[in-house]
XYZ file of C-alpha atoms in Angstrom:
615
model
C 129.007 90.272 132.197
C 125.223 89.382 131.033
C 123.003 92.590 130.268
C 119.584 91.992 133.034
C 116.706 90.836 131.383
C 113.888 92.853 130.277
C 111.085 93.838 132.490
C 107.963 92.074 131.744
C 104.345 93.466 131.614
C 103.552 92.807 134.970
C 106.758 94.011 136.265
C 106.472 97.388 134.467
C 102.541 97.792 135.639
C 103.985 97.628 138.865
C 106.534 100.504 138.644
C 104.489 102.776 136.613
C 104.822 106.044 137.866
C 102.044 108.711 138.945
C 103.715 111.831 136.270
C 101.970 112.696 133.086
C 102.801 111.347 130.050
C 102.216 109.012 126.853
C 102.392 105.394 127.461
C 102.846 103.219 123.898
C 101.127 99.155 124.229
C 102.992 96.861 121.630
C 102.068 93.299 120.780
C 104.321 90.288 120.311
C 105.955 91.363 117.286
C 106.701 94.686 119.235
C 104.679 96.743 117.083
C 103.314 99.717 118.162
C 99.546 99.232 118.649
C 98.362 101.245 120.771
C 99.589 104.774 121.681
C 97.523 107.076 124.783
C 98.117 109.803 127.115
C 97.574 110.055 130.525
C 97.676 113.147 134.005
C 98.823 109.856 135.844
C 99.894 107.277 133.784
C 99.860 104.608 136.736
C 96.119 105.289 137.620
C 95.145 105.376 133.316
C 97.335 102.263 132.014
C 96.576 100.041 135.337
C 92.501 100.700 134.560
C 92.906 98.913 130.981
C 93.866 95.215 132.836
C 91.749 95.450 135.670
C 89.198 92.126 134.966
C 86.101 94.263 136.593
C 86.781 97.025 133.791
C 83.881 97.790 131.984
C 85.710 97.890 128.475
C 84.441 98.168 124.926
C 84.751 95.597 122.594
C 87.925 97.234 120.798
C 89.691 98.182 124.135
C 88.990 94.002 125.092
C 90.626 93.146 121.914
C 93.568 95.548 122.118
C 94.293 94.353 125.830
C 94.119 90.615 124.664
C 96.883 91.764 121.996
C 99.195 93.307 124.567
C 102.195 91.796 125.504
C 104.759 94.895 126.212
C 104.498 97.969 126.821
C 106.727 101.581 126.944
C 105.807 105.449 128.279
C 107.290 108.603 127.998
C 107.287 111.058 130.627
C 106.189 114.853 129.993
C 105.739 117.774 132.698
C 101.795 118.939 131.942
C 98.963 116.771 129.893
C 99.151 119.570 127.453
C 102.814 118.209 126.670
C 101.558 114.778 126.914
C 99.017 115.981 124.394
C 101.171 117.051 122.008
C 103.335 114.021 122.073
C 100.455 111.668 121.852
C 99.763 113.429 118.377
C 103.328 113.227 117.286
C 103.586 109.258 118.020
C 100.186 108.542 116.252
C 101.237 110.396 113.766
C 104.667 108.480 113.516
C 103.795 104.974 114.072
C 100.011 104.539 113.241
C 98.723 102.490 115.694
C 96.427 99.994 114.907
C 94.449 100.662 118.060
C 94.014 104.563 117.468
C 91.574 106.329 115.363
C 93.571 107.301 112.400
C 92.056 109.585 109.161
C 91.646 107.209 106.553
C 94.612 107.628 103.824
C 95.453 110.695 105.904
C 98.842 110.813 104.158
C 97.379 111.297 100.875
C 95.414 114.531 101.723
C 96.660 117.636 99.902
C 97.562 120.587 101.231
C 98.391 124.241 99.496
C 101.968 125.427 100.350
C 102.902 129.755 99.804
C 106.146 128.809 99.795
C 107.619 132.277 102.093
C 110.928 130.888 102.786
C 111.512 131.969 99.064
C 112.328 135.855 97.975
C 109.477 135.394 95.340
C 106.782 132.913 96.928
C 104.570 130.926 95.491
C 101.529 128.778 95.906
C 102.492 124.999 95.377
C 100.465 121.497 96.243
C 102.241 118.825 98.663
C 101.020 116.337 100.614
C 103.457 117.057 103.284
C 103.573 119.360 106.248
C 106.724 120.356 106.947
C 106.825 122.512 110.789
C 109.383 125.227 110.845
C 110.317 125.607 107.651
C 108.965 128.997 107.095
C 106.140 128.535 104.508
C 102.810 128.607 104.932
C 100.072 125.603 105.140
C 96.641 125.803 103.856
C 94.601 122.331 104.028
C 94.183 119.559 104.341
C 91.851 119.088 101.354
C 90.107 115.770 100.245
C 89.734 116.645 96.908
C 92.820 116.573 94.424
C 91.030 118.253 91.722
C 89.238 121.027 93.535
C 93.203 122.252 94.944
C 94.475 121.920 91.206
C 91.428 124.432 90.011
C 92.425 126.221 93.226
C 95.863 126.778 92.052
C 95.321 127.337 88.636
C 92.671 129.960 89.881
C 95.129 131.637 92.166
C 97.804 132.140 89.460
C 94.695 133.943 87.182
C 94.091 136.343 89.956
C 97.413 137.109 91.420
C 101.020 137.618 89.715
C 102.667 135.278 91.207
C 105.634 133.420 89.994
C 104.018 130.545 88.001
C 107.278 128.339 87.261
C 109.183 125.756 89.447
C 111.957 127.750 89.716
C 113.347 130.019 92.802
C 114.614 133.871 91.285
C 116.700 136.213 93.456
C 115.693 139.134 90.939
C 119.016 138.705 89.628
C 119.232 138.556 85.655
C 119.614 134.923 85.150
C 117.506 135.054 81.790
C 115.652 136.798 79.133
C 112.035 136.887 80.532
C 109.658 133.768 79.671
C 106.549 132.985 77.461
C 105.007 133.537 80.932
C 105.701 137.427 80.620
C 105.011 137.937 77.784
C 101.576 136.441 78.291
C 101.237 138.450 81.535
C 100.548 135.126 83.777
C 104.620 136.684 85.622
C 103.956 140.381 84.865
C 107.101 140.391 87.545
C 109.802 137.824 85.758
C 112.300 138.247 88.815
C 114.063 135.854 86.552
C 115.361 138.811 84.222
C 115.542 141.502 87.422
C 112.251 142.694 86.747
C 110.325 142.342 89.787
C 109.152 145.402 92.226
C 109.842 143.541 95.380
C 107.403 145.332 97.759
C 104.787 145.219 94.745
C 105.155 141.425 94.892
C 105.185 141.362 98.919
C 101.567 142.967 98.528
C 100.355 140.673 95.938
C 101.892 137.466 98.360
C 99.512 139.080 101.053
C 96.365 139.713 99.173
C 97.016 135.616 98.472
C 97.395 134.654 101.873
C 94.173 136.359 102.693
C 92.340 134.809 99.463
C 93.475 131.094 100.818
C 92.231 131.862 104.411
C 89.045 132.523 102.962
C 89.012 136.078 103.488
C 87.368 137.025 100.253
C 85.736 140.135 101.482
C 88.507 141.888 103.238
C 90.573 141.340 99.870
C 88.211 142.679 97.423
C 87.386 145.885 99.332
C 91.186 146.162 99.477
C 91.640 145.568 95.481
C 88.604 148.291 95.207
C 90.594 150.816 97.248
C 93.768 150.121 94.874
C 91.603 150.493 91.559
C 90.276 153.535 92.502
C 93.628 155.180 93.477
C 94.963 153.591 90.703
C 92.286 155.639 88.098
C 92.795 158.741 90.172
C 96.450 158.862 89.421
C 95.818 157.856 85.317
C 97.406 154.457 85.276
C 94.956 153.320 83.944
C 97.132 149.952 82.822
C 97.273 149.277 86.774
C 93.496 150.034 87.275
C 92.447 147.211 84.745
C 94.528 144.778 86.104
C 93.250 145.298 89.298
C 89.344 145.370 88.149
C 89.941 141.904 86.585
C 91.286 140.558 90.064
C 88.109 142.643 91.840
C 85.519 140.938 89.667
C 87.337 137.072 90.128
C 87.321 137.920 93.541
C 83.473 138.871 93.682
C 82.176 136.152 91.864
C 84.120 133.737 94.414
C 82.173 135.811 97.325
C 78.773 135.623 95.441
C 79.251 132.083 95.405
C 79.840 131.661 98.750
C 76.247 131.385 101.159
C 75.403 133.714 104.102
C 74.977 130.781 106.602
C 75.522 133.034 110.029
C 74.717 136.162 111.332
C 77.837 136.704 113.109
C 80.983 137.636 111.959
C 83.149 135.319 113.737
C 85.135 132.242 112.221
C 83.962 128.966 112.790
C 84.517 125.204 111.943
C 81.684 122.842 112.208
C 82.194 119.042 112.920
C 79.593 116.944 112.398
C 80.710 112.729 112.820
C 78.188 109.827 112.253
C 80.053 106.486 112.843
C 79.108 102.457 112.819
C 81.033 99.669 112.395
C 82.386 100.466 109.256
C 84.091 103.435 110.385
C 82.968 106.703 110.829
C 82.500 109.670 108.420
C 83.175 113.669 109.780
C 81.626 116.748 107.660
C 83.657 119.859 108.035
C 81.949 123.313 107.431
C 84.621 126.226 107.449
C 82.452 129.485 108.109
C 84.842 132.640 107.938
C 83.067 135.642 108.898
C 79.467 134.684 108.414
C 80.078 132.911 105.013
C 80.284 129.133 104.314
C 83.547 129.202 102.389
C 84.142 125.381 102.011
C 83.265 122.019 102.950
C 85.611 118.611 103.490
C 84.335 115.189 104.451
C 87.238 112.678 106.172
C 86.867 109.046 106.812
C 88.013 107.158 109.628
C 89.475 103.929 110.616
C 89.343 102.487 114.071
C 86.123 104.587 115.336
C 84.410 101.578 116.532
C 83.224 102.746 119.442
C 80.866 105.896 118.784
C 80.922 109.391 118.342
C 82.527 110.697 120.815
C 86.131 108.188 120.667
C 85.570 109.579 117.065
C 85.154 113.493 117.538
C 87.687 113.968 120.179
C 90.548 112.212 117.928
C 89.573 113.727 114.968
C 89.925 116.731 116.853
C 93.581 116.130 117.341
C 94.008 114.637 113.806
C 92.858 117.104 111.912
C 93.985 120.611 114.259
C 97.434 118.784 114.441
C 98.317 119.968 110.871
C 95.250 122.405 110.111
C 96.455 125.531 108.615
C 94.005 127.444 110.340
C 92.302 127.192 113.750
C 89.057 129.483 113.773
C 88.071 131.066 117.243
C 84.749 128.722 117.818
C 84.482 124.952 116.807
C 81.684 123.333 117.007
C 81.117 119.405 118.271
C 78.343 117.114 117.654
C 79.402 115.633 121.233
C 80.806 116.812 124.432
C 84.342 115.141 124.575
C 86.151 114.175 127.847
C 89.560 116.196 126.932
C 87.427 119.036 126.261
C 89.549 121.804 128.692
C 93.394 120.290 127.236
C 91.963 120.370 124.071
C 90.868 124.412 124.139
C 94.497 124.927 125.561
C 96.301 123.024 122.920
C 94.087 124.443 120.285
C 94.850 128.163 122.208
C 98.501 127.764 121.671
C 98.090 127.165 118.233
C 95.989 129.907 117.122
C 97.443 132.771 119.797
C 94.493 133.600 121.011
C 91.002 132.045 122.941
C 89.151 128.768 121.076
C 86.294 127.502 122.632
C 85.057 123.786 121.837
C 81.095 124.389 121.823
C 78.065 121.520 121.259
C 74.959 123.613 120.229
C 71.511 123.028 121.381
C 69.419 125.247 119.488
C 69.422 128.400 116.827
C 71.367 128.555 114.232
C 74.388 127.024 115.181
C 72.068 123.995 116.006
C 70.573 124.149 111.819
C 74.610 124.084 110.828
C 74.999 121.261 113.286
C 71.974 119.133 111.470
C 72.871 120.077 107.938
C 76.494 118.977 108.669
C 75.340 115.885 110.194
C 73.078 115.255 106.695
C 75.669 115.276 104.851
C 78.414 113.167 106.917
C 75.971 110.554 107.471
C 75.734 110.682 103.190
C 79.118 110.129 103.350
C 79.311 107.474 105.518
C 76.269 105.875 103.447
C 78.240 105.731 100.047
C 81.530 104.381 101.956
C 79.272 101.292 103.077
C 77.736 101.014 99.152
C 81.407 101.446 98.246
C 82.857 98.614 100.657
C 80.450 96.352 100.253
C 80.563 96.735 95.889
C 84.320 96.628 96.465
C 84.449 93.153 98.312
C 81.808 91.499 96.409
C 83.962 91.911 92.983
C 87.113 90.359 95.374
C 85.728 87.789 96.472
C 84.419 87.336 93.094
C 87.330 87.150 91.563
C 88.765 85.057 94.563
C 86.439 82.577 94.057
C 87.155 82.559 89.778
C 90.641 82.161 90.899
C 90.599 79.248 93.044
C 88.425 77.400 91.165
C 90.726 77.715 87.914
C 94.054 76.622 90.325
C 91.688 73.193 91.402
C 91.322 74.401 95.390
C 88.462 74.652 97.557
C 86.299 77.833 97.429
C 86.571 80.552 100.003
C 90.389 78.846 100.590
C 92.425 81.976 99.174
C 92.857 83.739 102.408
C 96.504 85.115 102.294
C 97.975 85.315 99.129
C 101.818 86.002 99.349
C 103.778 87.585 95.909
C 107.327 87.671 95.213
C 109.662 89.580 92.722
C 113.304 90.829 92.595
C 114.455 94.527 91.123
C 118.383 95.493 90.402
C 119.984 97.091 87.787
C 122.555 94.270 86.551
C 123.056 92.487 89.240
C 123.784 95.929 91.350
C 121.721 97.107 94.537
C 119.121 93.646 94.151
C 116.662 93.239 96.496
C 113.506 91.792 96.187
C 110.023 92.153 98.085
C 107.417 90.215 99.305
C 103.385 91.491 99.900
C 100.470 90.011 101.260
C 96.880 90.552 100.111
C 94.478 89.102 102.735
C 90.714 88.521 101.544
C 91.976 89.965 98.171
C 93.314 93.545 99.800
C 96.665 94.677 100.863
C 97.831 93.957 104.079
C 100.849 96.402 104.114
C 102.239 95.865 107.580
C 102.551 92.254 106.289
C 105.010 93.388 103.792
C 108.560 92.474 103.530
C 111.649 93.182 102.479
C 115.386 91.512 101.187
C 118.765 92.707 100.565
C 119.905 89.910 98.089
C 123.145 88.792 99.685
C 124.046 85.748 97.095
C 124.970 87.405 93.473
C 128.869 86.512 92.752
C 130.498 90.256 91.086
C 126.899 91.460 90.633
C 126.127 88.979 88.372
C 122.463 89.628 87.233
C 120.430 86.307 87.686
C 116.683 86.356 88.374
C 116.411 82.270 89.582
C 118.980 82.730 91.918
C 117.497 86.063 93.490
C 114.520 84.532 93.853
C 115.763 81.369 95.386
C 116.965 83.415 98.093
C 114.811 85.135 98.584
C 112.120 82.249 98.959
C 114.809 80.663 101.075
C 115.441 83.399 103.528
C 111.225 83.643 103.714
C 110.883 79.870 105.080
C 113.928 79.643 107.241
C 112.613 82.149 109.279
C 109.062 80.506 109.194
C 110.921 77.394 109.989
C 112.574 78.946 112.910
C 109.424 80.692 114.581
C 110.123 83.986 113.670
C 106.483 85.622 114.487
C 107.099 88.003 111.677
C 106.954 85.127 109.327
C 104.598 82.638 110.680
C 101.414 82.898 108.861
C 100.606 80.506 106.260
C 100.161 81.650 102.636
C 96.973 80.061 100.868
C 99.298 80.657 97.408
C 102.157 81.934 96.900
C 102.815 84.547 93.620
C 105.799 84.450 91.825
C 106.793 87.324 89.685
C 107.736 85.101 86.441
C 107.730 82.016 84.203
C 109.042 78.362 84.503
C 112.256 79.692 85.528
C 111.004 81.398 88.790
C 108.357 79.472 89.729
C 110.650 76.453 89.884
C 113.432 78.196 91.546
C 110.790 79.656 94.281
C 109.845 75.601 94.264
C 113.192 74.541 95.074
C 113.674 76.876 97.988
C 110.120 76.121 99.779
C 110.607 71.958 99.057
C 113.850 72.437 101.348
C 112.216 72.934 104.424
C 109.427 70.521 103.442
C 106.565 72.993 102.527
C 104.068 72.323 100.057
C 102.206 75.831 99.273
C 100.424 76.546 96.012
C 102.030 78.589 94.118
C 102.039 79.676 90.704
C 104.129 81.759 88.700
C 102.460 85.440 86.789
C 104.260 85.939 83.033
C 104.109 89.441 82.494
C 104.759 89.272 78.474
C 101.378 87.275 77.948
C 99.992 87.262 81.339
C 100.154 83.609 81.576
C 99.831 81.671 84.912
C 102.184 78.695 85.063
C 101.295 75.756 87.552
C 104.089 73.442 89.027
C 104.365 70.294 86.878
C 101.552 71.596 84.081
C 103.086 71.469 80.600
C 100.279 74.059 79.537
C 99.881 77.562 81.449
C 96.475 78.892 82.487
C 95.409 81.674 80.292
C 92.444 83.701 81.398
C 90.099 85.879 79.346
C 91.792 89.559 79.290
C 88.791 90.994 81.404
C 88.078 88.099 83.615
C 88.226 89.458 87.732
C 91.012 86.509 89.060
C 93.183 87.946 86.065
C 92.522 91.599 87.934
C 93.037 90.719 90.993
C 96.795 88.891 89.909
C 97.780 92.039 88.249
C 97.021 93.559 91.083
C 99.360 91.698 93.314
C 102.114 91.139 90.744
C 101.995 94.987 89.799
C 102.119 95.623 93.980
C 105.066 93.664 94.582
C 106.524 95.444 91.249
C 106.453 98.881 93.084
C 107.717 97.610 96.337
C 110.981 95.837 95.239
C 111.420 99.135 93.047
C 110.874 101.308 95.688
C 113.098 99.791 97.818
C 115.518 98.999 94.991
C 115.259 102.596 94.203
C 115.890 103.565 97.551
C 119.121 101.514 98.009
C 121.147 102.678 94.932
C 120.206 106.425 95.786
C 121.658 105.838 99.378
C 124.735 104.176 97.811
C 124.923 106.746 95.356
C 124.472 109.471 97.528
C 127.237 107.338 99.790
C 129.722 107.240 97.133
C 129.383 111.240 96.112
C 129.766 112.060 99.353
C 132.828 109.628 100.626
C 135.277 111.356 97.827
C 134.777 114.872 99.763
C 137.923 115.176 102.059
C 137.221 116.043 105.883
C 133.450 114.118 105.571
C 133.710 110.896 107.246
C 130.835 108.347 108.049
C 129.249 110.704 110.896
C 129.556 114.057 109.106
C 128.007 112.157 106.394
C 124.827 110.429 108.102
C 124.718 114.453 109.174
C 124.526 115.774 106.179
C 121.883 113.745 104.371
C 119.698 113.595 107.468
C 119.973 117.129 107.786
C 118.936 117.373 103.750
C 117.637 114.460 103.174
C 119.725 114.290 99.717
C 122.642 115.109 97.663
C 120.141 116.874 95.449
C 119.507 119.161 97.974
C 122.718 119.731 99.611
C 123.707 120.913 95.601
C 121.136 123.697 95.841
C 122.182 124.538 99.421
C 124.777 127.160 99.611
C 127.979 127.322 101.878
C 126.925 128.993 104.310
C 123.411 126.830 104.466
C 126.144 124.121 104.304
C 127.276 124.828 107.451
C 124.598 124.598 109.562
C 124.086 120.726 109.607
C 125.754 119.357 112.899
C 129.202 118.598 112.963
C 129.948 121.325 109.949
C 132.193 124.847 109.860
C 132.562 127.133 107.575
C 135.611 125.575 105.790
C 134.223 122.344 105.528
C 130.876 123.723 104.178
C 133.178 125.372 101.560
C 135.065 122.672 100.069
C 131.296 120.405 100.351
C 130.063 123.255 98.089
C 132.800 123.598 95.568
C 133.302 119.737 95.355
C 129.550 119.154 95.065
C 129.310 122.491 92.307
C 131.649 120.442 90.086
C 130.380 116.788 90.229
């Protein structure tokens, strides 16, 4: 018996229903470009294809690329709220306003799950996992001085290490320098002592500088009273960091209340947003954020930010103020209200001082916003620079080098090959073009780089060749990672389906570009831009294959490990390293830790521990 056939658009519009909820727009490759929320998602998605809709010019171009659609249904908006942050954040629509390399952004981790916490950088949130966020920060170097400023004031555990206060060791160079005054490593730690000094950090990252040092003056004092005087001087030299941090900081309010101020400027480069973080009266930092997909003004731009940025925020401060009134502006305060535990009002301000914080916010977002335009437009000038060296070394027409294509295979002999495919597009990256193969061809994992890449080409224009959309567009040259050898088995496996693409083969060893049927290779000078821009592409398609290579011979290894342990079939198994994530980590898990991944019990968990204790 058949399966039905799918709804289509029209036939979904039609039996939309009236409950809240997030509804997801996909185009005809069935990515995910568009992801909203909606009180009544019948009334909200039917307004986007109504022809006397008033729509911007992004929401016209985003309907004209819709060709399926999905929802989800939730109870309240707040619910669909959430969601809608959780599947933006998952799938990054195209569509949606999305911070600009928002995955990059670190964040400062006080790592409380452990007995003896401390303060590492990541660059990802993890929710419920019992440490504490502080972030996200837009400056790499400014969190590394952070740290390292951190570990000068408080003694805190400065290795990578996690100590029970069991003695495991002799106590480190660390001790002895008195950066780990502690060293639970050798037993010595005072565990409430430390619990304090974990506190007085967690008030030092929330920016609560003033709170902290009358604290630490309270301690010294007590400390001198009672003669240890050791103590005392230890806890003057955190007192005076402390203080010069709070001199620094500028008296910017008269209230004592915590505040973030947002300030967005936007055009159709994107838009720039200037964060002021003002903890009880004091500016105690500044961040600036780009963003992508902000083509239509301020106010698309400050209410998504809004859910960007508060999604993961470490802190949410009791008053935030907007440059713009924003349409979500009540679901917002309730969201934001259920983060922080108590009332946050979304204000715009109109005069005063709040209004002066507002303007010099705005100042220096729209300074941001002016060196990303001097940036993009410096950037693409030296591309299509070197775009235009490049095509007129290979013989073709200028401005013809619209979608270059780059091949190259990665294994470790002959085991776990696969090989990768990118796409630059006007000389940049165009990563949801990217591919990726599973070579399927090598007889007994017999390395061989011409026949990898053979089928590789192969597989790439049989599924142009049969209208696969995912494959469709036309390379202006195609790369190949190699010499003669490559770029003539990349040859052979395009001339099969009667393609003729430039291509040219990249020699790593002398950087040498080899031409189909040229007895000599082109050699450009060693600082010339087309030379740039190839080792741009070839390095690119270097880290994808190994990525991916990488990726499949730690699942099979992880496979293997794990398919000797009696009792853990395939589903115990996918359990295990989902619930992990490694074998690496399921070593450093205990039993009983074990035994808390689905589908485990406590004898299982047991012989999983003792097995993996011995590989």
């Amino acid at each position: 018996m058949s399966s039905p056939a799918p709804l289509t658009l029209e036939e979904k519009l039609k039996n939309l229903p009236t409950n809240p909820g997030c509804y997801l727009y996909k185009d005809k490759e069935g990515q995910i470009i568009y992801v909203g929320k909606a009180i009544n998602l019948r009334n909200r998605v039917r307004s986007y294809f109504q022809k006397s809709a008033n729509h911007t010019p992004k929401t016209r171009k985003l309907v004209a690329n819709i060709v399926d659609m999905d929802w989800v249904l939730t109870d309240t908006e707040l619910e669909a709220l959430i969601l809608e942050c959780n599947l933006i954040k998952k799938h990054q629509p195209k569509y949606n306003v999305r911070l600009r390399d928002d995955k990059q952004y670190p964040y400062l981790m006080l790592t409380t799950s452990e007995p003896f916490p401390r303060v590492l950088i990541t660059r990802r949130v993890k929710q419920g996992d019992g440490n504490k966020y502080f972030g996200p920060y837009t400056n790499g170097a400014a969190v590394r001085d952070s740290v390292d400023l951190i570990y000068r004031v408080f003694p805190l555990v400065t290795c990578k290490k996690e100590w029970t206060n069991k003695v495991e060791q002799k106590p480190c160079l660390y001790h002895h320098m008195g950066r780990c005054p502690e060293a639970p490593c050798a037993g010595l730690a005072d565990k409430e002592r430390y619990a304090q000094t974990v506190k007085d950090t967690e008030v030092f990252l929330q920016g609560r500088q003033d709170s902290l040092a009358k604290n630490l003056q309270a301690k010294m004092e007590t400390a001198a009273e009672n003669l240890e005087f050791e103590r005392a001087a230890k806890l003057r030299d955190q007192l005076v960091a402390i203080n010069t941090i709070v001199e620094r900081q500028k008296v910017v309010s008269t209230t004592t209340g915590d505040q973030d101020v947002m300030a967005v400027v936007a055009d159709e480069t994107g838009a720039a947003v200037q964060m002021f973080f003002i903890r009880g009266g004091k500016l105690i930092g500044q961040e600036h954020f780009l963003l992508d997909g902000a083509e239509d003004g301020v106010g698309e731009a400050t209410a998504e930010f809004l859910k960007r940025y508060y999604q993961d925020a470490s802190f949410v401060p009791g008053e935030i103020l907007l440059p713009t009134h924003v349409e979500e502006t009540e679901i917002i305060e309730s969201w934001l209200r259920q983060k922080r535990g108590a009332k946050v009002t979304l204000s715009v301000p109109e005069r005063g001082e709040k209004k002066r914080l507002m303007e010099l916010a705005s100042a220096n977002a729209e300074q941001a916003l002016t060196q990303l335009r001097a940036v993009a437009a410096a950037e693409q000038s030296r591309i299509d620079g070197a775009l235009l060296e490049l095509a007129t070394a290979l013989g073709m027409p200028e401005n013809s080098l619209h979608r270059i294509e780059a091949y190259d295979n990665s294994n470790v002999q002959g085991r776990h090959a696969v090989g990768g495919m990118v796409v630059f597009e006007r000389g940049k990256p165009k990563k949801s073009e990217y591919r990726r193969f599973k070579i399927e061809s090598l007889p007994d994992n017999t390395p061989n780089d011409f026949a990898m890449m053979f089928e590789v080409l192969t597989r790439r224009f049989a599924q142009m060749a049969e209208g696969n959309p995912k494959f469709t567009q036309q390379p202006s040259l195609i790369v190949v990672d190699g010499g003669k050898g490559q770029l003539s088995a990349a040859q052979d496996a395009m001339k099969q389906f009667g393609y003729d693409f430039p291509m040219i083969g990249l020699a790593k060893q002398y950087e040498q570009v080899f031409l189909p049927g040229a007895h000599e290779p082109i050699e450009f000078p060693r600082n010339a831009p087309a030379l740039f821009l190839l080792q741009r592409v070839r390095d690119e398609v270097h880290r994808w294959a190994i990525t991916y290579h990488r990726n499949v011979r730690g699942r099979a290894a992880n496979m293997s490990i794990l398919d000797e342990i009696p009792g853990i079939g395939p589903l115990r198994r996918k359990n295990l390293l989902k619930f992990f994530g490694s074998v690496a980590k399921m070593k450093k898990a205990s039993a009983v830790e074990l035994a808390k991944a689905p589908g485990m019990n406590a004898k299982l968990a047991q012989e999983v521990f003792d097995y993996l204790k011995g590989a």
